Coordinates of C-alpha atoms in Angstrom, one line a residue:
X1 CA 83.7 16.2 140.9
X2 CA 85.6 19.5 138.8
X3 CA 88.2 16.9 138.2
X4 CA 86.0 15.4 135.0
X5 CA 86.2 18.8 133.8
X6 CA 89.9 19.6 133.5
X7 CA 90.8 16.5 131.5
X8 CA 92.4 18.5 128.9
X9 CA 94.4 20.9 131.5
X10 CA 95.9 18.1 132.8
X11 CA 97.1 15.8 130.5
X12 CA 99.6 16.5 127.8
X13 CA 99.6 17.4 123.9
X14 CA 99.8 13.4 122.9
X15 CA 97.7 12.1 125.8
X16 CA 94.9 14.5 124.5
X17 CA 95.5 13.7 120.9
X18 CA 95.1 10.4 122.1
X19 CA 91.5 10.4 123.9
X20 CA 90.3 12.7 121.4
X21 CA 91.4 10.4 118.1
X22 CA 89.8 7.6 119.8
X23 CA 87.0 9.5 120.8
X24 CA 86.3 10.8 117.1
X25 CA 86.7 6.9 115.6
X26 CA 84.0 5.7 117.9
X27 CA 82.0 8.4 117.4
X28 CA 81.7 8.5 113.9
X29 CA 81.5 4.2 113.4
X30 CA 78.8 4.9 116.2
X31 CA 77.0 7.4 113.6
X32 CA 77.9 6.1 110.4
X33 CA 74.1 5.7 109.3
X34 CA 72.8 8.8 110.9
X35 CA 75.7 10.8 108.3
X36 CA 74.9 8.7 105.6
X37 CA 71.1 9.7 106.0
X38 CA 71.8 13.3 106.6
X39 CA 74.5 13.8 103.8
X40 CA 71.9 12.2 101.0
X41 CA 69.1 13.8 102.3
X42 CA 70.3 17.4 102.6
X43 CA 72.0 16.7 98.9
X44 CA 68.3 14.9 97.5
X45 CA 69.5 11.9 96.8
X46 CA 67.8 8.6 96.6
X47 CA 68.5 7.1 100.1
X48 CA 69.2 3.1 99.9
X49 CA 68.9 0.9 102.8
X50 CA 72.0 -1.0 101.6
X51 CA 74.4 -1.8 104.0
X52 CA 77.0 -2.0 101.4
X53 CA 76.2 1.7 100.4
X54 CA 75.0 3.2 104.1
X55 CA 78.5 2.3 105.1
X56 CA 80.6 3.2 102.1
X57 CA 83.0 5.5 103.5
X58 CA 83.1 4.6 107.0
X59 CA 86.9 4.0 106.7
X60 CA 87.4 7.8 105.5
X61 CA 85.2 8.9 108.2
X62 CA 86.9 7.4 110.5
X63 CA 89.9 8.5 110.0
X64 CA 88.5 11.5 109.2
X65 CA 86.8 12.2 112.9
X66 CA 89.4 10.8 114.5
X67 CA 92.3 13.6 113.3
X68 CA 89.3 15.9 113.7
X69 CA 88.3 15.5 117.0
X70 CA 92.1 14.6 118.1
X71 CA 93.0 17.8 116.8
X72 CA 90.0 19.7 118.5
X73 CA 91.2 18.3 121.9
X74 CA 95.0 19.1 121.3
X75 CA 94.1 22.5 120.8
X76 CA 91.5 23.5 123.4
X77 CA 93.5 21.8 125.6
X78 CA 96.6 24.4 124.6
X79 CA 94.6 26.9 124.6
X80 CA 92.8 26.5 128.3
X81 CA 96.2 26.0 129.6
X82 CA 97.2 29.4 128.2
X83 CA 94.4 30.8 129.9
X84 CA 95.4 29.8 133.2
X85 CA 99.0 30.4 132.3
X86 CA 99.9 26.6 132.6
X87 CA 98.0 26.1 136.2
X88 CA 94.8 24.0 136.7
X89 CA 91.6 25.6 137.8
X90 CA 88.1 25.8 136.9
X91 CA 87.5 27.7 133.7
X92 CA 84.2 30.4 133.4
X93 CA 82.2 29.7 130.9
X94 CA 83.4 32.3 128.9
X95 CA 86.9 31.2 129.3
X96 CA 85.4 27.6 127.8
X97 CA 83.4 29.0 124.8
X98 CA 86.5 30.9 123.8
X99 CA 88.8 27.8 123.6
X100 CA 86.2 25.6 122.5
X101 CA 85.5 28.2 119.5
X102 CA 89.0 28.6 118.8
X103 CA 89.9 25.0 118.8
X104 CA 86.8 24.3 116.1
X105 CA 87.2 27.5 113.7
X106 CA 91.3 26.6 113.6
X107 CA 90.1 22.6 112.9
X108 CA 88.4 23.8 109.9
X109 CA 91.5 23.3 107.4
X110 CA 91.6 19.8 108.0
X111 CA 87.7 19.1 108.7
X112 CA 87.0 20.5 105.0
X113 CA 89.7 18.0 103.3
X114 CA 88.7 14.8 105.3
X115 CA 84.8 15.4 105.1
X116 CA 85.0 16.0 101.4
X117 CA 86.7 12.8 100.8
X118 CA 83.7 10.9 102.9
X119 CA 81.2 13.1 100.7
X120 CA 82.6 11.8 97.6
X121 CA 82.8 8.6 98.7
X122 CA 79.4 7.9 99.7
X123 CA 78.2 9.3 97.1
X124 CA 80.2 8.0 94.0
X125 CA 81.9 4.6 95.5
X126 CA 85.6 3.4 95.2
X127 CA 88.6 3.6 97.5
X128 CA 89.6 5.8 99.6
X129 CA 92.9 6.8 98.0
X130 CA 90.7 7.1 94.0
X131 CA 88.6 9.4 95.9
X132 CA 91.9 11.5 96.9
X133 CA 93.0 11.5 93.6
X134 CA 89.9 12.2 91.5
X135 CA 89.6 15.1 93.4
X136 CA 93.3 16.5 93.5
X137 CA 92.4 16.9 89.6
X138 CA 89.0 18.3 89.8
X139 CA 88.1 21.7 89.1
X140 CA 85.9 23.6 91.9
X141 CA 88.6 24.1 94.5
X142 CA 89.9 20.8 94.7
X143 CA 90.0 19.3 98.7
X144 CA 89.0 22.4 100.4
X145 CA 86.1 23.3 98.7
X146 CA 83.7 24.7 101.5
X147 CA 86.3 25.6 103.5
X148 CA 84.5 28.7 104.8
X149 CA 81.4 26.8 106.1
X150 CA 83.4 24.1 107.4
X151 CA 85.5 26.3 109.8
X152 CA 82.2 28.0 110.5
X153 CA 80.6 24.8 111.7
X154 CA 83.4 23.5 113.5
X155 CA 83.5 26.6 115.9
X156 CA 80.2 26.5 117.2
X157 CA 80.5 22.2 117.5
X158 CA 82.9 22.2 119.5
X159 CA 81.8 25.3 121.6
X160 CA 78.9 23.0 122.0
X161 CA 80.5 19.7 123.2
X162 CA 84.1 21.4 124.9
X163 CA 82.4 24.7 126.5
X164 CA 78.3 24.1 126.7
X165 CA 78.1 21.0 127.6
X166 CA 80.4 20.7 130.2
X167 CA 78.5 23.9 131.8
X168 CA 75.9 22.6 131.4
X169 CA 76.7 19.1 132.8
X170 CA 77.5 20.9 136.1
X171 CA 73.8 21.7 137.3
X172 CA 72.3 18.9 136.4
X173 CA 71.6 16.0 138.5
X174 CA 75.1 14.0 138.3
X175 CA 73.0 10.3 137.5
X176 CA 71.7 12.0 134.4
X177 CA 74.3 15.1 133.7
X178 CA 76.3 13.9 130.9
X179 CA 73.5 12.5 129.2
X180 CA 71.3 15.4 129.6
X181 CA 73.4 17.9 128.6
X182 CA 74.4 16.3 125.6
X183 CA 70.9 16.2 124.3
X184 CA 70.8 20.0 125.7
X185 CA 73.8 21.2 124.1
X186 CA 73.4 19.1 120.7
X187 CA 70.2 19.9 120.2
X188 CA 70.9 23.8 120.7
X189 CA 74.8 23.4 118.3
X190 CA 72.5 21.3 115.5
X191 CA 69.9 24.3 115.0
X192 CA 72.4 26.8 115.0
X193 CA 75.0 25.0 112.6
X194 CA 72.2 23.0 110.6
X195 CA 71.9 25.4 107.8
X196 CA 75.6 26.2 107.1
X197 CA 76.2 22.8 107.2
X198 CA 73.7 22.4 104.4
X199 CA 75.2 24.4 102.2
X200 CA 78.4 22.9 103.2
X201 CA 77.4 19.2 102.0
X202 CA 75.5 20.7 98.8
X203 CA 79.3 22.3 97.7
X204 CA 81.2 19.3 98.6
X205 CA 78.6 16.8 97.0
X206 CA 79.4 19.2 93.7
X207 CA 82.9 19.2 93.1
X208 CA 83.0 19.9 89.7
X209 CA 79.8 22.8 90.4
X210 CA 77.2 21.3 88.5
X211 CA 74.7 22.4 89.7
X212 CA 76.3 24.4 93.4
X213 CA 78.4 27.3 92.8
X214 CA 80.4 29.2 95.3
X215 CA 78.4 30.1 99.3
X216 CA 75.9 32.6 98.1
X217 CA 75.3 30.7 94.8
X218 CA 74.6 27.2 96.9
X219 CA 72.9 29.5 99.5
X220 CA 70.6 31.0 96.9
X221 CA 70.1 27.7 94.9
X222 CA 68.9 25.7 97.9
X223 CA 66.5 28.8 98.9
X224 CA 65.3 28.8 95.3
X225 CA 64.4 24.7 95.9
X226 CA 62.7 24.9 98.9
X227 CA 62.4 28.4 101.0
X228 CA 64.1 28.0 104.6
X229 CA 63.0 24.7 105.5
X230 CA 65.3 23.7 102.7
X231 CA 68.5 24.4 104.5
X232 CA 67.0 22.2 107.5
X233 CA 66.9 19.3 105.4
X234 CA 67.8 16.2 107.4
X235 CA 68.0 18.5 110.3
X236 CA 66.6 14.8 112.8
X237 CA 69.3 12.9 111.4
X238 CA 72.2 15.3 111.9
X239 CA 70.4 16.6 115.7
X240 CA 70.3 12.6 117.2
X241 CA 74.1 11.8 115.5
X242 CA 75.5 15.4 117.3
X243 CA 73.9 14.5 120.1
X244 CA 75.4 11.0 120.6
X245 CA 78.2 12.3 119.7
X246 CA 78.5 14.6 122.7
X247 CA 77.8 11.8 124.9
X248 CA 80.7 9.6 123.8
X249 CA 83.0 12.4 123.7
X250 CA 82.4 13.8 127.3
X251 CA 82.4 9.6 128.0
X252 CA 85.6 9.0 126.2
X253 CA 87.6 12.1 127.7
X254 CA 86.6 11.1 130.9
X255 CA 86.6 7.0 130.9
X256 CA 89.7 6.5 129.0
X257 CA 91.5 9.4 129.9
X258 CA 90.8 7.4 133.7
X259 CA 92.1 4.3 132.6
X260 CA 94.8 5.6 130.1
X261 CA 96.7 8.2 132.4
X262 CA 95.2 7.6 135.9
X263 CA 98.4 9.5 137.7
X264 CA 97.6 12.3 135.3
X265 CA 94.2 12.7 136.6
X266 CA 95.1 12.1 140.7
X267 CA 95.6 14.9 142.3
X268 CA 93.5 17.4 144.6
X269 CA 90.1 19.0 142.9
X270 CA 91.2 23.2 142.4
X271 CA 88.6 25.7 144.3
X272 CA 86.0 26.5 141.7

């Protein structure tokens, strides 16, 4: 049974890239509405039930989760196997958060870019590489506008699905354990990272700073519109999307990392 949970320990820096790029591109097709919904309603926008416009930018945000995630996995992965100086054993769950966390606040470079460019994109149209362009020439900080809240957000998300849930996943019943504590542990990351990731769509929806400043000015201008249940606008959308995307990722690490690299994964279970 511990052998779903050292996955990462065991297989190498590509194999992990790998399972985790895949992982990331199923995820965020999967979720493509639920972003859509969340990323117009936290912005007040009008939201269409256009399939031409719900899934404008689902190419970016592919790509986008998929060199996310892949690079979440790469580094936890490093990092759990500097923990245990290159053995494989059973991780606390202090020794998880801490990887997890770093492995989220480091992805925060490239997260910012990638979900800018899908921000944009749903919002104003046109391809992919425009998108790029138009905002390589804009003033505001250019592709890593919100790079603060986006390393911020990162951290805890993928404390939630590479250190809580898996902890989690180990006292519940095993029928139900993955799926339980994915709606456990995205429940719990989508309240804590809800309101930074408000202000982080509001900035990134206003490249040029129309009408969203810097942090405090967005933090103080999305107060001034609606008091604290402002920055849990489209809090369901974003909670149900986190929490199936902790399910395919604990699926997809375990699953395909099975059928991908079996003689990576055969070997004895370590004492826990």
């Amino acid at each position: 049974m511990e052998r779903r949970y050292l996955v990462l320990q065991k297989l190498t820096e590509g194999q992990t890239l790998f399972v985790g790029s895949v992982a990331g591109a199923i995820e965020a097709a999967a979720t493509q509405p639920l972003t859509y919904l969340k990323n117009t309603v936290q912005q007040r926008l009008r939201v269409s039930a256009d399939p031409r416009i719900v899934y404008r930018g689902t190419l970016a945000s592919c790509c986008a989760d998929a060199s996310l995630i892949g690079s979440q996995f790469v580094l936890c992965g490093s990092l759990q196997k500097l923990m245990v100086n290159h053995q494989t054993r059973t991780l606390s769950f202090f020794e998880e958060i801490i990887c997890a966390l770093g492995a989220g606040a480091a992805s925060g470079l490239p997260c910012c870019a990638l979900e800018l460019t899908m921000i944009q994109q749903q919002r104003y149209g046109g391809s992919t590489m425009d998108t790029l362009r138009s905002l390589l020439a804009a003033r505001g900080g250019g592709l890593f506008r919100g790079l603060g809240p986006s390393a911020a957000r990162e951290a805890v998300f993928a404390a939630g699905y590479l250190g809580l849930s898996p902890q989690m996943d180990r006292l519940l019943p095993p029928t139900w354990a993955t799926a339980l504590s994915s709606l456990f542990s995205g429940l719990i990351c989508a309240g804590i990272t809800h309101p930074i990731d408000t202000i982080k769509s509001c900035m990134q929806g206003d490249v040029h700073r129309t009408k969203y400043g810097g942090f405090i000015h967005t933090y103080r201008t999305i107060y001034a519109d609606g008091g604290p249940a402002a920055f849990y606008r489209g809090y369901g959308a974003r909670a149900a999307m986190i929490c199936i995307c902790f399910y395919i990722f604990a699926e997809t690490k375990l699953q395909l990392a099975s059928l991908a690299f079996p003689r990576q994964l055969i070997c004895d279970d370590p004492d826990p």
